[in-house]
């Protein structure tokens, strides 16, 4: 009976909050599932983070993990108290997809397994703005970079134990992805409450939410959502690692290697594009080793060379790349390509055939 009343209130609040959806990038869906007062300022924008999702935590709250199951529990009126709970199941799939560590938020004083009694207690806790005590905290929380946080809608928002969790486990700076199972009430005030409880967490607006009766059949949808998040972060990280490796070049002669970090000038880029180069190094003056790349470098928008020993430069009139191992005089035709970051002391010894190539991280 009480369930029907609750459902009726929820239906009048949010129509159409059935099925499963993820709101990231789809503004229409976000408008349908997000409370009106959630703005771009209260939910951190999904930022293209050029970093790996890193270590992943999948933390969730679910009634089934927080009730003492009585023998006579009515599976019809209190369905999700019987394991697996809806969010419990969703969390398991997210964990399976992302390989994260699973953490179930559990209160020390379990909720009644009777639907009406559970509603009453949850309602009281909401009214008192209570923070029910938790059994345990996440170990080594500082190691996690990304947190998938799952919860059911309880009384138009986040269950109070979830707010206890956020108060006791500092998610500042971590990337947080929410997933929620609910009745017809949708996400209601939950995102706003979570944002308030974890103001320094980076809460994505790419939220997965699922109508209670569809939760059990949403494995594919939630795994595709979580997989895209974890995969996109990984790809961005790999791309960024490749880019940073491309900014370093190695000059190898005999058993020795000098590593240069290139600047982001067009001249440095045009040298990078010609690699690998195998060439005879030449001596010049008392402070330079030089070689001629096959093609001229593009010196537009390239800074003048003004470092000392260790500078990698390009002398445009002759078209040679210069590796300095002692001080030199500045010259308007001398452009800086980068600086030695390791092996600079060997430059003066360079002789014979040298191989210039993009540096692997392991070369350093
Ligand atoms: C105490 C309580 C309060 C609830 N309040 C709401 C609500 O306000 N709006 C809503 O849409 N669903 C509400 N629900 C339904 C749950 O959000 C939904 O059944 C969810 O799928 C349960 O997930 P779980 O099985 O992991 O606990 C409530 C359920 C409980 C037990």
mmCIF file of C-alpha atoms and ligand atoms in Angstrom:
data_model
loop_
_atom_site.group_PDB
_atom_site.id
_atom_site.type_symbol
_atom_site.label_atom_id
_atom_site.label_comp_id
_atom_site.label_asym_id
_atom_site.label_seq_id
_atom_site.Cartn_x
_atom_site.Cartn_y
_atom_site.Cartn_z
ATOM 1 C CA UNK A 1 0.000 0.000 0.000
ATOM 2 C CA UNK A 2 2.697 2.439 1.086
ATOM 3 C CA UNK A 3 4.630 1.393 -2.004
ATOM 4 C CA UNK A 4 1.699 2.436 -4.158
ATOM 5 C CA UNK A 5 1.565 5.811 -2.428
ATOM 6 C CA UNK A 6 5.269 6.322 -2.929
ATOM 7 C CA UNK A 7 5.017 5.326 -6.561
ATOM 8 C CA UNK A 8 2.152 7.722 -7.087
ATOM 9 C CA UNK A 9 4.133 10.627 -5.624
ATOM 10 C CA UNK A 10 7.084 9.738 -7.781
ATOM 11 C CA UNK A 11 5.011 9.436 -10.924
ATOM 12 C CA UNK A 12 3.667 12.901 -10.396
ATOM 13 C CA UNK A 13 7.211 14.215 -9.843
ATOM 14 C CA UNK A 14 8.987 12.708 -12.800
ATOM 15 C CA UNK A 15 7.172 11.223 -15.720
ATOM 16 C CA UNK A 16 8.906 8.871 -18.062
ATOM 17 C CA UNK A 17 11.784 7.904 -15.758
ATOM 18 C CA UNK A 18 11.607 4.284 -16.784
ATOM 19 C CA UNK A 19 14.056 2.178 -18.738
ATOM 20 C CA UNK A 20 17.801 2.699 -18.524
ATOM 21 C CA UNK A 21 19.760 5.620 -19.820
ATOM 22 C CA UNK A 22 23.108 7.273 -19.592
ATOM 23 C CA UNK A 23 22.969 11.005 -19.750
ATOM 24 C CA UNK A 24 26.477 11.976 -20.821
ATOM 25 C CA UNK A 25 26.538 13.950 -24.035
ATOM 26 C CA UNK A 26 22.834 13.530 -24.664
ATOM 27 C CA UNK A 27 21.387 16.801 -23.483
ATOM 28 C CA UNK A 28 17.812 15.756 -24.055
ATOM 29 C CA UNK A 29 18.198 12.714 -21.862
ATOM 30 C CA UNK A 30 19.989 14.718 -19.229
ATOM 31 C CA UNK A 31 17.138 17.172 -19.141
ATOM 32 C CA UNK A 32 14.701 14.347 -18.675
ATOM 33 C CA UNK A 33 16.548 12.568 -15.916
ATOM 34 C CA UNK A 34 18.295 15.391 -14.075
ATOM 35 C CA UNK A 35 16.511 17.580 -11.561
ATOM 36 C CA UNK A 36 15.848 21.049 -12.887
ATOM 37 C CA UNK A 37 18.081 22.752 -10.367
ATOM 38 C CA UNK A 38 21.157 20.767 -11.358
ATOM 39 C CA UNK A 39 23.131 23.086 -13.569
ATOM 40 C CA UNK A 40 26.439 22.867 -15.330
ATOM 41 C CA UNK A 41 27.921 24.571 -12.294
ATOM 42 C CA UNK A 42 26.727 22.097 -9.739
ATOM 43 C CA UNK A 43 27.735 19.026 -11.718
ATOM 44 C CA UNK A 44 31.290 19.212 -12.950
ATOM 45 C CA UNK A 45 31.383 19.089 -16.716
ATOM 46 C CA UNK A 46 32.682 15.882 -18.191
ATOM 47 C CA UNK A 47 36.178 16.961 -18.916
ATOM 48 C CA UNK A 48 38.284 15.243 -21.533
ATOM 49 C CA UNK A 49 40.839 14.140 -18.996
ATOM 50 C CA UNK A 50 44.005 13.153 -20.723
ATOM 51 C CA UNK A 51 44.676 10.598 -18.102
ATOM 52 C CA UNK A 52 44.109 6.957 -17.571
ATOM 53 C CA UNK A 53 41.099 6.022 -15.436
ATOM 54 C CA UNK A 54 43.856 4.691 -13.198
ATOM 55 C CA UNK A 55 42.826 2.508 -10.305
ATOM 56 C CA UNK A 56 39.075 2.072 -10.198
ATOM 57 C CA UNK A 57 36.804 1.704 -7.201
ATOM 58 C CA UNK A 58 33.205 0.563 -7.603
ATOM 59 C CA UNK A 59 31.415 1.603 -4.406
ATOM 60 C CA UNK A 60 27.707 1.118 -3.991
ATOM 61 C CA UNK A 61 24.825 1.066 -1.559
ATOM 62 C CA UNK A 62 21.990 -1.417 -1.971
ATOM 63 C CA UNK A 63 19.158 -2.407 0.337
ATOM 64 C CA UNK A 64 19.891 -6.135 -0.081
ATOM 65 C CA UNK A 65 23.336 -5.655 1.508
ATOM 66 C CA UNK A 66 21.814 -3.629 4.313
ATOM 67 C CA UNK A 67 18.972 -5.709 5.672
ATOM 68 C CA UNK A 68 18.676 -8.712 7.878
ATOM 69 C CA UNK A 69 16.662 -10.992 5.693
ATOM 70 C CA UNK A 70 13.796 -12.431 7.659
ATOM 71 C CA UNK A 71 12.362 -15.847 6.770
ATOM 72 C CA UNK A 72 8.931 -14.469 6.108
ATOM 73 C CA UNK A 73 10.051 -11.583 3.900
ATOM 74 C CA UNK A 74 7.493 -11.010 1.172
ATOM 75 C CA UNK A 75 9.213 -11.271 -2.203
ATOM 76 C CA UNK A 76 6.327 -9.467 -3.865
ATOM 77 C CA UNK A 77 6.081 -6.391 -1.674
ATOM 78 C CA UNK A 78 9.802 -6.171 -0.848
ATOM 79 C CA UNK A 79 11.445 -7.567 -3.992
ATOM 80 C CA UNK A 80 14.853 -5.900 -4.091
ATOM 81 C CA UNK A 81 15.735 -6.813 -0.499
ATOM 82 C CA UNK A 82 16.297 -10.363 -1.669
ATOM 83 C CA UNK A 83 19.788 -10.607 -3.174
ATOM 84 C CA UNK A 84 20.876 -9.635 -5.650
ATOM 85 C CA UNK A 85 19.655 -6.092 -5.023
ATOM 86 C CA UNK A 86 19.268 -3.920 -8.088
ATOM 87 C CA UNK A 87 22.241 -1.667 -7.435
ATOM 88 C CA UNK A 88 24.212 -4.618 -6.123
ATOM 89 C CA UNK A 89 23.739 -6.313 -9.463
ATOM 90 C CA UNK A 90 24.596 -3.181 -11.461
ATOM 91 C CA UNK A 91 27.742 -2.684 -9.369
ATOM 92 C CA UNK A 92 28.853 -6.258 -10.020
ATOM 93 C CA UNK A 93 28.580 -5.694 -13.766
ATOM 94 C CA UNK A 94 30.497 -2.416 -13.594
ATOM 95 C CA UNK A 95 33.204 -4.181 -11.596
ATOM 96 C CA UNK A 96 33.321 -7.047 -14.091
ATOM 97 C CA UNK A 97 33.655 -4.608 -17.006
ATOM 98 C CA UNK A 98 36.208 -2.234 -15.498
ATOM 99 C CA UNK A 99 38.226 -4.611 -13.322
ATOM 100 C CA UNK A 100 37.806 -2.175 -10.407
ATOM 101 C CA UNK A 101 37.622 -3.082 -6.730
ATOM 102 C CA UNK A 102 34.137 -3.593 -5.348
ATOM 103 C CA UNK A 103 33.115 -1.953 -2.078
ATOM 104 C CA UNK A 104 29.669 -2.311 -0.578
ATOM 105 C CA UNK A 105 28.575 0.478 1.749
ATOM 106 C CA UNK A 106 27.024 -1.186 4.777
ATOM 107 C CA UNK A 107 25.450 0.329 7.851
ATOM 108 C CA UNK A 108 26.138 -1.046 11.330
ATOM 109 C CA UNK A 109 22.420 -1.100 12.049
ATOM 110 C CA UNK A 110 20.743 -2.877 9.102
ATOM 111 C CA UNK A 111 17.423 -1.706 7.709
ATOM 112 C CA UNK A 112 14.243 -3.738 8.162
ATOM 113 C CA UNK A 113 13.619 -6.186 5.362
ATOM 114 C CA UNK A 114 9.961 -5.249 5.373
ATOM 115 C CA UNK A 115 9.254 -2.640 2.694
ATOM 116 C CA UNK A 116 6.985 -0.369 4.764
ATOM 117 C CA UNK A 117 9.265 -0.462 7.790
ATOM 118 C CA UNK A 118 12.305 0.285 5.656
ATOM 119 C CA UNK A 119 10.497 3.226 4.068
ATOM 120 C CA UNK A 120 9.627 4.560 7.513
ATOM 121 C CA UNK A 121 13.172 4.395 8.798
ATOM 122 C CA UNK A 122 14.638 5.886 5.627
ATOM 123 C CA UNK A 123 12.070 8.677 5.794
ATOM 124 C CA UNK A 124 12.963 9.412 9.406
ATOM 125 C CA UNK A 125 16.660 9.524 8.542
ATOM 126 C CA UNK A 126 15.986 11.894 5.685
ATOM 127 C CA UNK A 127 13.947 14.146 7.995
ATOM 128 C CA UNK A 128 16.733 14.212 10.576
ATOM 129 C CA UNK A 129 19.437 14.612 7.943
ATOM 130 C CA UNK A 130 21.021 11.626 9.709
ATOM 131 C CA UNK A 131 24.347 10.047 8.869
ATOM 132 C CA UNK A 132 23.865 6.355 9.713
ATOM 133 C CA UNK A 133 27.044 4.733 10.993
ATOM 134 C CA UNK A 134 28.961 2.554 8.544
ATOM 135 C CA UNK A 135 30.579 -0.816 9.132
ATOM 136 C CA UNK A 136 33.858 0.025 7.395
ATOM 137 C CA UNK A 137 35.697 2.496 5.200
ATOM 138 C CA UNK A 138 37.519 1.963 1.937
ATOM 139 C CA UNK A 139 41.102 0.865 2.480
ATOM 140 C CA UNK A 140 43.811 2.860 0.706
ATOM 141 C CA UNK A 141 41.300 5.249 -0.809
ATOM 142 C CA UNK A 142 44.141 7.527 -1.921
ATOM 143 C CA UNK A 143 45.196 4.906 -4.482
ATOM 144 C CA UNK A 144 41.997 5.251 -6.491
ATOM 145 C CA UNK A 145 41.665 7.725 -9.340
ATOM 146 C CA UNK A 146 38.190 6.870 -10.580
ATOM 147 C CA UNK A 147 35.142 5.952 -8.525
ATOM 148 C CA UNK A 148 31.931 4.453 -9.890
ATOM 149 C CA UNK A 149 29.331 5.220 -7.234
ATOM 150 C CA UNK A 150 26.038 3.318 -7.269
ATOM 151 C CA UNK A 151 22.899 3.859 -5.211
ATOM 152 C CA UNK A 152 19.131 3.521 -5.274
ATOM 153 C CA UNK A 153 16.855 6.549 -5.099
ATOM 154 C CA UNK A 154 15.569 6.636 -1.525
ATOM 155 C CA UNK A 155 12.951 9.207 -0.756
ATOM 156 C CA UNK A 156 13.621 11.513 -3.700
ATOM 157 C CA UNK A 157 17.374 11.415 -3.347
ATOM 158 C CA UNK A 158 20.486 9.609 -2.203
ATOM 159 C CA UNK A 159 20.155 7.165 0.715
ATOM 160 C CA UNK A 160 21.576 8.781 3.847
ATOM 161 C CA UNK A 161 24.309 6.101 4.269
ATOM 162 C CA UNK A 162 25.670 7.206 0.914
ATOM 163 C CA UNK A 163 26.068 10.692 2.350
ATOM 164 C CA UNK A 164 27.832 9.207 5.402
ATOM 165 C CA UNK A 165 30.149 7.436 2.984
ATOM 166 C CA UNK A 166 30.935 10.672 1.143
ATOM 167 C CA UNK A 167 31.536 12.498 4.412
ATOM 168 C CA UNK A 168 33.986 9.860 5.629
ATOM 169 C CA UNK A 169 35.739 8.967 2.378
ATOM 170 C CA UNK A 170 37.300 11.984 0.746
ATOM 171 C CA UNK A 171 36.772 11.792 -3.013
ATOM 172 C CA UNK A 172 38.368 15.206 -3.669
ATOM 173 C CA UNK A 173 39.997 15.321 -7.075
ATOM 174 C CA UNK A 174 38.763 11.878 -8.051
ATOM 175 C CA UNK A 175 36.720 11.318 -11.191
ATOM 176 C CA UNK A 176 33.303 10.065 -10.105
ATOM 177 C CA UNK A 177 30.697 8.350 -12.280
ATOM 178 C CA UNK A 178 27.244 7.818 -10.797
ATOM 179 C CA UNK A 179 24.851 4.978 -11.493
ATOM 180 C CA UNK A 180 21.425 4.760 -9.943
ATOM 181 C CA UNK A 181 18.472 2.428 -9.861
ATOM 182 C CA UNK A 182 15.108 3.941 -9.011
ATOM 183 C CA UNK A 183 11.344 3.724 -9.206
ATOM 184 C CA UNK A 184 9.484 6.253 -11.257
ATOM 185 C CA UNK A 185 11.221 9.056 -9.353
ATOM 186 C CA UNK A 186 14.385 8.954 -11.476
ATOM 187 C CA UNK A 187 17.490 10.601 -10.048
ATOM 188 C CA UNK A 188 15.404 13.228 -8.224
ATOM 189 C CA UNK A 189 17.643 15.281 -5.861
ATOM 190 C CA UNK A 190 20.382 12.656 -5.614
ATOM 191 C CA UNK A 191 22.982 14.282 -7.863
ATOM 192 C CA UNK A 192 22.621 17.602 -6.112
ATOM 193 C CA UNK A 193 22.960 15.947 -2.689
ATOM 194 C CA UNK A 194 26.018 13.973 -3.757
ATOM 195 C CA UNK A 195 27.629 17.070 -5.244
ATOM 196 C CA UNK A 196 27.033 18.915 -1.999
ATOM 197 C CA UNK A 197 28.479 16.056 0.063
ATOM 198 C CA UNK A 198 31.586 15.722 -2.143
ATOM 199 C CA UNK A 199 32.161 19.265 -3.409
ATOM 200 C CA UNK A 200 35.708 18.647 -4.604
ATOM 201 C CA UNK A 201 35.081 15.392 -6.417
ATOM 202 C CA UNK A 202 34.932 15.617 -10.212
ATOM 203 C CA UNK A 203 31.401 14.328 -10.712
ATOM 204 C CA UNK A 204 30.697 13.520 -14.325
ATOM 205 C CA UNK A 205 27.350 14.336 -15.882
ATOM 206 C CA UNK A 206 27.618 11.020 -17.724
ATOM 207 C CA UNK A 207 25.245 9.214 -15.359
ATOM 208 C CA UNK A 208 23.708 5.782 -15.823
ATOM 209 C CA UNK A 209 20.246 5.459 -14.405
ATOM 210 C CA UNK A 210 17.871 2.588 -14.593
ATOM 211 C CA UNK A 211 14.248 1.917 -13.701
ATOM 212 C CA UNK A 212 14.051 -0.712 -10.929
ATOM 213 C CA UNK A 213 12.260 -3.319 -13.013
ATOM 214 C CA UNK A 214 14.779 -2.996 -15.830
ATOM 215 C CA UNK A 215 17.858 -3.277 -13.634
ATOM 216 C CA UNK A 216 18.071 -7.059 -13.800
ATOM 217 C CA UNK A 217 18.165 -6.996 -17.607
ATOM 218 C CA UNK A 218 20.535 -4.092 -18.091
ATOM 219 C CA UNK A 219 23.877 -5.864 -17.978
ATOM 220 C CA UNK A 220 24.711 -5.034 -21.583
ATOM 221 C CA UNK A 221 23.733 -1.383 -21.273
ATOM 222 C CA UNK A 222 25.619 -0.661 -18.068
ATOM 223 C CA UNK A 223 28.677 -2.566 -19.207
ATOM 224 C CA UNK A 224 28.757 -0.642 -22.451
ATOM 225 C CA UNK A 225 28.494 2.621 -20.464
ATOM 226 C CA UNK A 226 31.243 1.657 -18.002
ATOM 227 C CA UNK A 227 33.419 0.134 -20.702
ATOM 228 C CA UNK A 228 33.313 3.289 -22.790
ATOM 229 C CA UNK A 229 34.334 5.391 -19.806
ATOM 230 C CA UNK A 230 37.202 3.111 -18.817
ATOM 231 C CA UNK A 231 38.276 2.565 -22.440
ATOM 232 C CA UNK A 232 38.151 6.237 -23.438
ATOM 233 C CA UNK A 233 40.346 7.203 -20.504
ATOM 234 C CA UNK A 234 42.794 4.459 -21.356
ATOM 235 C CA UNK A 235 43.004 5.496 -25.027
ATOM 236 C CA UNK A 236 43.554 9.139 -24.079
ATOM 237 C CA UNK A 237 46.321 8.091 -21.718
ATOM 238 C CA UNK A 238 48.029 5.969 -24.357
ATOM 239 C CA UNK A 239 47.774 8.779 -26.906
ATOM 240 C CA UNK A 240 49.195 11.264 -24.458
ATOM 241 C CA UNK A 241 52.049 8.878 -23.581
ATOM 242 C CA UNK A 242 52.825 8.514 -27.288
ATOM 243 C CA UNK A 243 52.813 12.264 -27.719
ATOM 244 C CA UNK A 244 55.154 12.862 -24.842
ATOM 245 C CA UNK A 245 57.517 10.147 -26.108
ATOM 246 C CA UNK A 246 57.478 11.838 -29.514
ATOM 247 C CA UNK A 247 58.771 15.024 -27.916
ATOM 248 C CA UNK A 248 62.017 13.298 -27.022
ATOM 249 C CA UNK A 249 64.645 12.061 -29.435
ATOM 250 C CA UNK A 250 67.683 9.902 -28.913
ATOM 251 C CA UNK A 251 71.066 10.334 -30.548
ATOM 252 C CA UNK A 252 72.912 7.065 -30.393
ATOM 253 C CA UNK A 253 76.593 6.465 -31.126
ATOM 254 C CA UNK A 254 78.409 3.288 -30.125
ATOM 255 C CA UNK A 255 77.052 2.303 -26.730
ATOM 256 C CA UNK A 256 76.153 5.876 -25.798
ATOM 257 C CA UNK A 257 72.858 7.704 -26.035
ATOM 258 C CA UNK A 258 72.042 11.367 -25.633
ATOM 259 C CA UNK A 259 68.376 12.232 -25.123
ATOM 260 C CA UNK A 260 66.994 15.582 -26.201
ATOM 261 C CA UNK A 261 63.600 16.974 -25.337
ATOM 262 C CA UNK A 262 62.280 18.831 -28.368
ATOM 263 C CA UNK A 263 60.420 22.099 -28.014
ATOM 264 C CA UNK A 264 57.048 22.456 -29.748
ATOM 265 C CA UNK A 265 58.361 24.553 -32.635
ATOM 266 C CA UNK A 266 57.675 23.770 -36.307
ATOM 267 C CA UNK A 267 61.428 23.238 -36.804
ATOM 268 C CA UNK A 268 61.553 20.578 -34.077
ATOM 269 C CA UNK A 269 58.408 18.970 -35.512
ATOM 270 C CA UNK A 270 59.940 18.837 -38.985
ATOM 271 C CA UNK A 271 63.063 17.186 -37.584
ATOM 272 C CA UNK A 272 60.868 14.662 -35.736
ATOM 273 C CA UNK A 273 59.042 13.816 -38.965
ATOM 274 C CA UNK A 274 62.311 12.843 -40.672
ATOM 275 C CA UNK A 275 63.391 10.358 -38.027
ATOM 276 C CA UNK A 276 65.021 7.933 -37.919
ATOM 277 C CA UNK A 277 68.153 9.372 -39.494
ATOM 278 C CA UNK A 278 71.473 7.527 -39.730
ATOM 279 C CA UNK A 279 74.307 9.885 -40.576
ATOM 280 C CA UNK A 280 77.998 10.674 -39.973
ATOM 281 C CA UNK A 281 78.410 13.264 -37.249
ATOM 282 C CA UNK A 282 80.881 16.110 -37.963
ATOM 283 C CA UNK A 283 83.010 18.267 -35.706
ATOM 284 C CA UNK A 284 82.655 22.002 -35.965
ATOM 285 C CA UNK A 285 84.645 24.581 -34.042
ATOM 286 C CA UNK A 286 85.433 23.631 -30.437
ATOM 287 C CA UNK A 287 81.889 23.444 -29.134
ATOM 288 C CA UNK A 288 79.668 21.785 -31.770
ATOM 289 C CA UNK A 289 78.825 18.404 -33.238
ATOM 290 C CA UNK A 290 76.695 18.726 -36.340
ATOM 291 C CA UNK A 291 74.736 16.638 -38.823
ATOM 292 C CA UNK A 292 72.660 17.394 -41.896
ATOM 293 C CA UNK A 293 69.062 16.141 -41.916
ATOM 294 C CA UNK A 294 67.824 15.020 -45.359
ATOM 295 C CA UNK A 295 65.371 17.947 -45.605
ATOM 296 C CA UNK A 296 65.446 21.574 -44.487
ATOM 297 C CA UNK A 297 63.564 22.381 -41.293
ATOM 298 C CA UNK A 298 60.652 24.813 -41.175
ATOM 299 C CA UNK A 299 61.938 27.665 -38.973
ATOM 300 C CA UNK A 300 58.723 29.720 -38.938
ATOM 301 C CA UNK A 301 57.660 30.547 -35.353
ATOM 302 C CA UNK A 302 60.752 28.818 -34.013
ATOM 303 C CA UNK A 303 62.600 30.548 -31.142
ATOM 304 C CA UNK A 304 66.204 31.705 -31.411
ATOM 305 C CA UNK A 305 68.698 29.403 -29.703
ATOM 306 C CA UNK A 306 69.845 30.930 -26.478
ATOM 307 C CA UNK A 307 70.813 28.046 -24.196
ATOM 308 C CA UNK A 308 74.381 26.965 -23.447
ATOM 309 C CA UNK A 309 75.906 23.497 -23.617
ATOM 310 C CA UNK A 310 73.255 20.842 -24.221
ATOM 311 C CA UNK A 311 71.292 22.954 -26.693
ATOM 312 C CA UNK A 312 70.009 21.303 -29.861
ATOM 313 C CA UNK A 313 69.798 23.939 -32.592
ATOM 314 C CA UNK A 314 69.392 24.411 -36.330
ATOM 315 C CA UNK A 315 71.604 26.714 -38.361
ATOM 316 C CA UNK A 316 69.306 27.704 -41.193
ATOM 317 C CA UNK A 317 71.833 29.090 -43.727
ATOM 318 C CA UNK A 318 73.675 25.745 -43.893
ATOM 319 C CA UNK A 319 70.754 23.463 -43.009
ATOM 320 C CA UNK A 320 72.643 21.594 -40.264
ATOM 321 C CA UNK A 321 71.500 20.470 -36.831
ATOM 322 C CA UNK A 322 73.930 21.510 -34.104
ATOM 323 C CA UNK A 323 74.535 19.734 -30.803
ATOM 324 C CA UNK A 324 76.383 22.114 -28.491
ATOM 325 C CA UNK A 325 78.676 20.834 -25.761
ATOM 326 C CA UNK A 326 79.988 24.236 -24.747
ATOM 327 C CA UNK A 327 78.788 27.866 -24.753
ATOM 328 C CA UNK A 328 78.135 29.591 -28.046
ATOM 329 C CA UNK A 329 77.253 33.037 -29.389
ATOM 330 C CA UNK A 330 73.660 33.756 -30.246
ATOM 331 C CA UNK A 331 72.911 34.295 -33.891
ATOM 332 C CA UNK A 332 69.626 35.318 -35.597
ATOM 333 C CA UNK A 333 69.945 32.363 -37.983
ATOM 334 C CA UNK A 334 70.341 29.865 -35.166
ATOM 335 C CA UNK A 335 67.048 28.325 -34.025
ATOM 336 C CA UNK A 336 66.460 26.276 -30.904
ATOM 337 C CA UNK A 337 65.045 22.754 -31.308
ATOM 338 C CA UNK A 338 65.384 21.494 -27.754
ATOM 339 C CA UNK A 339 67.668 20.651 -24.838
ATOM 340 C CA UNK A 340 69.561 17.549 -23.755
ATOM 341 C CA UNK A 341 67.864 15.861 -20.802
ATOM 342 C CA UNK A 342 70.313 13.004 -20.390
ATOM 343 C CA UNK A 343 73.789 12.080 -21.609
ATOM 344 C CA UNK A 344 74.755 15.735 -22.300
ATOM 345 C CA UNK A 345 78.279 15.076 -21.015
ATOM 346 C CA UNK A 346 78.828 12.612 -23.899
ATOM 347 C CA UNK A 347 78.079 15.074 -26.708
ATOM 348 C CA UNK A 348 81.697 16.198 -26.963
ATOM 349 C CA UNK A 349 82.768 12.562 -27.474
ATOM 350 C CA UNK A 350 80.386 11.929 -30.335
ATOM 351 C CA UNK A 351 82.065 10.475 -33.384
ATOM 352 C CA UNK A 352 81.366 8.292 -36.433
ATOM 353 C CA UNK A 353 77.891 7.094 -37.333
ATOM 354 C CA UNK A 354 75.014 8.375 -35.218
ATOM 355 C CA UNK A 355 71.385 7.225 -35.232
ATOM 356 C CA UNK A 356 68.785 9.857 -34.399
ATOM 357 C CA UNK A 357 65.348 8.491 -33.553
ATOM 358 C CA UNK A 358 62.263 9.108 -31.427
ATOM 359 C CA UNK A 359 63.084 8.140 -27.849
ATOM 360 C CA UNK A 360 61.265 5.391 -26.005
ATOM 361 C CA UNK A 361 60.660 6.099 -22.338
ATOM 362 C CA UNK A 362 63.038 3.205 -21.568
ATOM 363 C CA UNK A 363 65.920 4.900 -23.437
ATOM 364 C CA UNK A 364 66.429 7.447 -20.671
HETATM 365 C C1 LIG B 1 13.475 3.166 1.522
HETATM 366 C C2 LIG B 1 13.223 3.285 0.040
HETATM 367 C C3 LIG B 1 12.859 4.493 -0.512
HETATM 368 C C4 LIG B 1 12.650 4.611 -1.888
HETATM 369 N N1 LIG B 1 12.331 5.826 -2.425
HETATM 370 C C5 LIG B 1 12.197 5.962 -3.750
HETATM 371 C C6 LIG B 1 11.905 7.231 -4.335
HETATM 372 O O1 LIG B 1 11.764 8.233 -3.655
HETATM 373 N N2 LIG B 1 11.799 7.292 -5.665
HETATM 374 C C7 LIG B 1 11.966 6.216 -6.471
HETATM 375 O O2 LIG B 1 11.888 6.353 -7.683
HETATM 376 N N3 LIG B 1 12.237 4.999 -5.951
HETATM 377 C C8 LIG B 1 12.343 4.843 -4.626
HETATM 378 N N4 LIG B 1 12.625 3.613 -4.088
HETATM 379 C C9 LIG B 1 12.790 2.461 -4.976
HETATM 380 C C10 LIG B 1 14.270 2.108 -5.218
HETATM 381 O O3 LIG B 1 14.995 3.225 -5.639
HETATM 382 C C11 LIG B 1 14.403 1.034 -6.289
HETATM 383 O O4 LIG B 1 13.597 -0.041 -5.978
HETATM 384 C C12 LIG B 1 15.839 0.583 -6.486
HETATM 385 O O5 LIG B 1 15.911 -0.174 -7.670
HETATM 386 C C13 LIG B 1 16.312 -0.245 -5.325
HETATM 387 O O6 LIG B 1 17.663 -0.627 -5.491
HETATM 388 P P1 LIG B 1 18.320 -1.692 -4.511
HETATM 389 O O7 LIG B 1 17.622 -2.976 -4.786
HETATM 390 O O8 LIG B 1 19.743 -1.798 -4.913
HETATM 391 O O9 LIG B 1 18.172 -1.212 -3.123
HETATM 392 C C14 LIG B 1 12.784 3.467 -2.712
HETATM 393 C C15 LIG B 1 13.123 2.248 -2.142
HETATM 394 C C16 LIG B 1 13.337 2.146 -0.769
HETATM 395 C C17 LIG B 1 13.670 0.813 -0.167
#
